[in-house]
Short mmCIF file of C-alpha atoms in Angstrom, two decimals:
data_model
loop_
_atom_site.label_atom_id
_atom_site.label_comp_id
_atom_site.label_asym_id
_atom_site.label_seq_id
_atom_site.Cartn_x
_atom_site.Cartn_y
_atom_site.Cartn_z
CA UNK A 26 73.80 138.18 81.46
CA UNK A 27 70.44 137.54 83.15
CA UNK A 28 69.87 139.14 86.54
CA UNK A 29 70.01 136.64 89.43
CA UNK A 30 66.71 135.79 91.09
CA UNK A 31 65.81 137.33 94.41
CA UNK A 32 66.06 135.08 97.48
CA UNK A 33 63.05 132.94 98.27
CA UNK A 34 60.59 134.84 100.44
CA UNK A 35 61.50 134.60 104.11
CA UNK A 36 57.93 133.89 105.24
CA UNK A 37 57.52 130.89 102.93
CA UNK A 38 56.78 127.59 104.66
CA UNK A 39 59.28 124.74 104.42
CA UNK A 40 57.02 122.98 101.93
CA UNK A 41 56.67 126.07 99.73
CA UNK A 42 60.39 126.77 99.97
CA UNK A 43 61.14 123.24 98.78
CA UNK A 44 58.69 123.56 95.89
CA UNK A 45 60.02 126.86 94.52
CA UNK A 46 63.65 125.88 95.12
CA UNK A 47 63.22 122.77 92.99
CA UNK A 48 61.37 124.80 90.35
CA UNK A 49 64.30 127.22 90.19
CA UNK A 50 66.83 124.41 90.07
CA UNK A 51 64.97 122.74 87.20
CA UNK A 52 64.93 125.96 85.17
CA UNK A 53 68.59 126.70 85.90
CA UNK A 54 69.63 123.13 85.06
CA UNK A 55 67.92 123.42 81.68
CA UNK A 56 69.39 126.94 81.23
CA UNK A 57 66.04 128.40 80.16
CA UNK A 58 65.61 132.18 80.61
CA UNK A 59 62.25 133.40 81.83
CA UNK A 60 61.60 135.05 78.48
CA UNK A 61 61.93 131.73 76.66
CA UNK A 62 59.92 129.91 79.32
CA UNK A 63 57.12 132.47 78.98
CA UNK A 64 56.88 131.72 75.25
CA UNK A 65 56.76 127.99 75.88
CA UNK A 66 54.01 127.95 78.50
CA UNK A 67 52.05 131.10 77.52
CA UNK A 68 52.37 132.83 80.88
CA UNK A 69 54.02 136.22 81.39
CA UNK A 70 57.53 136.54 82.80
CA UNK A 71 56.11 138.32 85.85
CA UNK A 72 53.67 135.48 86.54
CA UNK A 73 56.38 132.81 86.25
CA UNK A 74 58.91 134.66 88.40
CA UNK A 75 56.25 135.32 91.05
CA UNK A 76 55.37 131.61 91.04
CA UNK A 77 58.99 130.80 91.95
CA UNK A 78 59.39 133.61 94.50
CA UNK A 79 57.82 131.95 97.55
CA UNK A 80 55.54 134.93 98.26
CA UNK A 81 52.51 132.67 97.97
CA UNK A 82 51.60 129.21 96.71
CA UNK A 83 51.10 129.43 92.94
CA UNK A 84 48.18 127.67 91.31
CA UNK A 85 48.75 124.11 90.14
CA UNK A 86 48.11 125.20 86.54
CA UNK A 87 51.06 127.60 86.68
CA UNK A 88 53.36 125.09 88.40
CA UNK A 89 52.46 122.49 85.80
CA UNK A 90 53.10 124.89 82.91
CA UNK A 91 56.39 126.01 84.50
CA UNK A 92 57.89 122.55 84.98
CA UNK A 93 56.64 121.17 81.65
CA UNK A 94 58.07 124.22 79.91
CA UNK A 95 61.44 123.37 81.45
CA UNK A 96 61.22 119.59 80.95
CA UNK A 97 58.31 117.93 79.09
CA UNK A 98 59.37 114.54 80.52
CA UNK A 99 59.35 115.61 84.17
CA UNK A 100 57.46 113.56 86.77
CA UNK A 101 54.19 115.49 87.12
CA UNK A 102 52.70 113.34 89.93
CA UNK A 103 55.76 114.08 92.06
CA UNK A 104 55.42 117.81 91.40
CA UNK A 105 51.71 117.60 92.22
CA UNK A 106 52.55 116.06 95.62
CA UNK A 107 54.99 118.87 96.39
CA UNK A 108 52.47 121.51 95.35
CA UNK A 109 49.70 119.84 97.37
CA UNK A 110 51.89 119.79 100.48
CA UNK A 111 52.64 123.50 100.14
CA UNK A 112 49.01 124.31 99.38
CA UNK A 113 47.77 122.40 102.44
CA UNK A 114 50.17 124.21 104.78
CA UNK A 115 49.19 127.58 103.29
CA UNK A 116 45.48 126.80 103.72
CA UNK A 117 46.08 125.84 107.36
CA UNK A 118 48.02 129.08 107.92
CA UNK A 119 45.20 131.13 106.44
CA UNK A 120 42.66 129.37 108.64
CA UNK A 121 44.68 130.10 111.78
CA UNK A 122 45.17 133.74 110.75
CA UNK A 123 41.44 134.22 110.24
CA UNK A 124 40.76 132.61 113.63
CA UNK A 125 43.23 134.95 115.38
CA UNK A 126 41.83 138.05 113.68
CA UNK A 127 38.31 137.00 114.58
CA UNK A 128 39.16 136.84 118.28
CA UNK A 129 41.14 140.09 118.29
CA UNK A 130 38.57 142.36 116.69
CA UNK A 131 37.91 145.62 118.61
CA UNK A 132 35.16 145.65 121.19
CA UNK A 133 33.15 148.26 119.29
CA UNK A 134 32.56 145.70 116.56
CA UNK A 135 30.61 143.59 119.04
CA UNK A 136 27.98 146.28 119.52
CA UNK A 137 24.68 145.76 117.70
CA UNK A 138 24.78 147.40 114.29
CA UNK A 139 22.15 150.08 113.87
CA UNK A 140 20.41 150.91 110.64
CA UNK A 141 22.77 153.88 110.09
CA UNK A 142 25.93 151.77 110.37
CA UNK A 143 27.09 150.15 107.11
CA UNK A 144 27.63 146.41 107.06
CA UNK A 145 31.21 145.20 107.28
CA UNK A 146 32.61 143.94 103.95
CA UNK A 147 32.15 140.21 103.48
CA UNK A 148 34.12 137.58 101.62
CA UNK A 149 33.33 136.97 97.98
CA UNK A 150 30.83 134.32 97.01
CA UNK A 151 33.60 132.17 95.51
CA UNK A 152 35.73 132.37 98.68
CA UNK A 153 32.85 131.39 100.93
CA UNK A 154 31.86 128.41 98.79
CA UNK A 155 35.49 127.29 98.40
CA UNK A 156 36.07 127.39 102.16
CA UNK A 157 32.91 125.40 102.78
CA UNK A 158 33.94 122.80 100.21
CA UNK A 159 37.45 122.51 101.69
CA UNK A 160 36.06 122.04 105.19
CA UNK A 161 33.64 119.39 103.98
CA UNK A 162 36.37 117.51 102.12
CA UNK A 163 38.67 117.50 105.15
CA UNK A 164 35.94 116.13 107.39
CA UNK A 165 34.74 113.47 104.98
CA UNK A 166 38.18 112.64 103.51
CA UNK A 167 36.69 112.38 100.03
CA UNK A 168 38.88 111.13 97.16
CA UNK A 169 39.76 113.63 94.43
CA UNK A 170 37.39 112.36 91.69
CA UNK A 171 34.24 112.87 93.79
CA UNK A 172 35.06 116.19 95.43
CA UNK A 173 32.61 119.01 94.96
CA UNK A 174 33.26 121.84 92.51
CA UNK A 175 33.03 125.07 94.54
CA UNK A 176 32.95 127.26 91.43
CA UNK A 177 29.99 125.40 89.94
CA UNK A 178 28.22 125.77 93.30
CA UNK A 179 29.04 129.49 93.38
CA UNK A 180 27.64 129.93 89.86
CA UNK A 181 24.42 128.28 90.98
CA UNK A 182 24.17 130.78 93.85
CA UNK A 183 24.68 133.86 91.64
CA UNK A 184 21.69 136.19 91.81
CA UNK A 185 23.13 139.47 90.49
CA UNK A 186 25.61 140.62 87.81
CA UNK A 187 27.88 141.74 90.67
CA UNK A 188 28.06 138.13 91.92
CA UNK A 189 28.97 136.96 88.42
CA UNK A 190 31.64 139.66 88.02
CA UNK A 191 33.19 138.64 91.34
CA UNK A 192 33.55 135.07 90.06
CA UNK A 193 35.11 136.31 86.80
CA UNK A 194 37.68 138.19 88.89
CA UNK A 195 38.26 135.12 91.04
CA UNK A 196 39.27 132.80 88.18
CA UNK A 197 41.66 135.44 86.81
CA UNK A 198 43.29 135.93 90.20
CA UNK A 199 43.60 132.18 90.80
CA UNK A 200 45.26 131.80 87.39
CA UNK A 201 47.53 134.76 88.33
CA UNK A 202 46.91 136.47 85.00
CA UNK A 203 47.16 140.19 84.33
CA UNK A 204 44.79 142.01 81.99
CA UNK A 205 47.56 142.02 79.40
CA UNK A 206 48.04 138.26 79.80
CA UNK A 207 44.37 137.67 79.04
CA UNK A 208 44.50 140.01 76.03
CA UNK A 209 47.53 138.20 74.61
CA UNK A 210 46.03 134.76 75.20
CA UNK A 211 42.71 135.77 73.62
CA UNK A 212 44.38 136.36 70.25
CA UNK A 213 44.48 132.64 69.58
CA UNK A 214 40.67 132.44 69.75
CA UNK A 215 37.96 133.62 67.37
CA UNK A 216 37.01 136.71 69.40
CA UNK A 217 40.10 138.54 70.78
CA UNK A 218 39.51 140.81 73.77
CA UNK A 219 41.15 144.20 74.22
CA UNK A 220 42.64 145.21 77.56
CA UNK A 221 39.94 147.86 78.02
CA UNK A 222 37.21 145.30 77.30
CA UNK A 223 38.62 142.98 79.97
CA UNK A 224 38.74 145.90 82.41
CA UNK A 225 35.13 146.83 81.64
CA UNK A 226 34.06 143.21 82.07
CA UNK A 227 35.62 143.01 85.53
CA UNK A 228 34.56 146.43 86.83
CA UNK A 229 31.18 147.13 85.25
CA UNK A 230 27.75 145.95 86.26
CA UNK A 231 26.81 144.83 82.76
CA UNK A 232 27.05 141.16 81.87
CA UNK A 233 29.47 140.38 79.00
CA UNK A 234 28.32 139.12 75.62
CA UNK A 235 28.39 135.38 74.99
CA UNK A 236 31.42 135.65 72.66
CA UNK A 237 33.51 137.82 75.01
CA UNK A 238 32.65 135.65 78.00
CA UNK A 239 33.65 132.48 76.13
CA UNK A 240 37.01 133.92 75.05
CA UNK A 241 37.71 135.25 78.56
CA UNK A 242 37.04 131.84 80.13
CA UNK A 243 39.29 130.06 77.62
CA UNK A 244 42.04 132.65 78.14
CA UNK A 245 41.84 131.99 81.90
CA UNK A 246 42.57 128.31 81.22
CA UNK A 247 39.10 126.74 81.35
CA UNK A 248 38.41 123.80 79.07
CA UNK A 249 35.55 124.38 76.58
CA UNK A 250 33.38 121.77 78.28
CA UNK A 251 33.75 123.63 81.60
CA UNK A 252 32.38 126.89 80.19
CA UNK A 253 28.78 125.71 79.86
CA UNK A 254 27.91 126.38 83.51
CA UNK A 255 29.17 129.96 83.09
CA UNK A 256 27.08 130.51 79.96
CA UNK A 257 23.99 129.07 81.64
CA UNK A 258 24.44 131.39 84.62
CA UNK A 259 25.00 134.48 82.43
CA UNK A 260 21.88 133.66 80.40
CA UNK A 261 19.83 133.13 83.57
CA UNK A 262 20.92 136.51 84.93
CA UNK A 263 20.20 138.28 81.63
CA UNK A 264 16.68 136.84 81.59
CA UNK A 265 16.22 137.95 85.20
CA UNK A 266 17.26 141.48 84.23
CA UNK A 267 14.74 141.57 81.38
CA UNK A 268 11.94 140.42 83.64
CA UNK A 269 12.75 143.04 86.26
CA UNK A 270 12.71 145.88 83.73
CA UNK A 271 9.24 145.00 82.56
CA UNK A 272 6.37 146.62 84.45
CA UNK A 273 3.06 144.87 83.79
CA UNK A 274 -0.04 147.10 83.98
CA UNK A 275 -1.80 147.32 87.31
CA UNK A 276 -5.01 145.26 87.42
CA UNK A 277 -8.17 147.37 87.51
CA UNK A 278 -10.87 146.73 90.07
CA UNK A 279 -13.78 144.56 88.95
CA UNK A 280 -12.02 143.63 85.72
CA UNK A 281 -11.26 140.17 84.44
CA UNK A 282 -7.62 139.13 84.76
CA UNK A 283 -5.96 139.30 81.36
CA UNK A 284 -2.86 137.22 80.69
CA UNK A 285 -0.50 139.19 78.47
CA UNK A 286 1.92 136.98 76.56
CA UNK A 287 3.94 139.83 75.00
CA UNK A 288 6.67 139.97 77.73
CA UNK A 289 7.37 136.28 77.12
CA UNK A 290 8.75 136.87 73.62
CA UNK A 291 11.90 138.81 74.66
CA UNK A 292 12.70 136.00 77.10
CA UNK A 293 12.25 133.32 74.46
CA UNK A 294 14.38 135.24 71.95
CA UNK A 295 17.13 135.76 74.53
CA UNK A 296 17.11 132.06 75.40
CA UNK A 297 17.19 131.00 71.74
CA UNK A 298 19.99 133.41 70.80
CA UNK A 299 22.13 132.51 73.82
CA UNK A 300 21.66 128.77 73.26
CA UNK A 301 22.65 129.09 69.59
CA UNK A 302 25.79 131.08 70.42
CA UNK A 303 26.84 128.70 73.19
CA UNK A 304 26.43 125.64 70.94
CA UNK A 305 28.46 127.28 68.18
CA UNK A 306 31.27 128.35 70.52
CA UNK A 307 31.61 125.06 72.40
CA UNK A 308 31.63 123.05 69.18
CA UNK A 309 34.65 124.94 67.81
#
């Protein structure tokens, strides 16, 4: 006999409580165990049970997979409205919490920071861009089809491999996927990723190969057409790395400037190889 679910989290808002309660009721009505539901929607049991726990607002992708796995004929627009209501309340709560913390910080933090004092940790690039986009949308009341894409903006602002790695972590966390989830999902694609490879990709300072990056993005739920911006950014950063590692000779006094074209060839070869791989992957 399956173990009964834990009570909905006490700190959940009314909107979130309503959402997860109806999700639970739908699954119980259809008599679908979490193990069977996980097979249907390709999310782990832990991810699905967490989505219906009320600890936090799950992503829309997980809610959609959950309810369609229980009932393919369910009214998705109605579920989207419930999720949006819970998401809006949670975003407002987070904004208030940040405002309170900002005004309660210790007085020593207000002192000028000297050169010896390390900078306080900042939000990730993706978080900052997403907050800016949300604030802009609330002020302008833009309709859904014309809203800005914060992730595409964040990719455009990437200047280091560390920035890129932070965005890779962000899409995994938003999809609420574990390393094992990504490994299992990657098996359906042409280049499966091991758990250790995923870990290295998210913790190292080296940019992933085109094939591994493509499989990772698909495993995180991105559509093939939405991976191009990621590939373009990775290629741009790789070219930047090559250019930084090259040290052109110092010009000698009273000598004619000589333009050396040799460093250009590695850049051209990198561009050509990356473009070929991206075209092949996105056409599959």
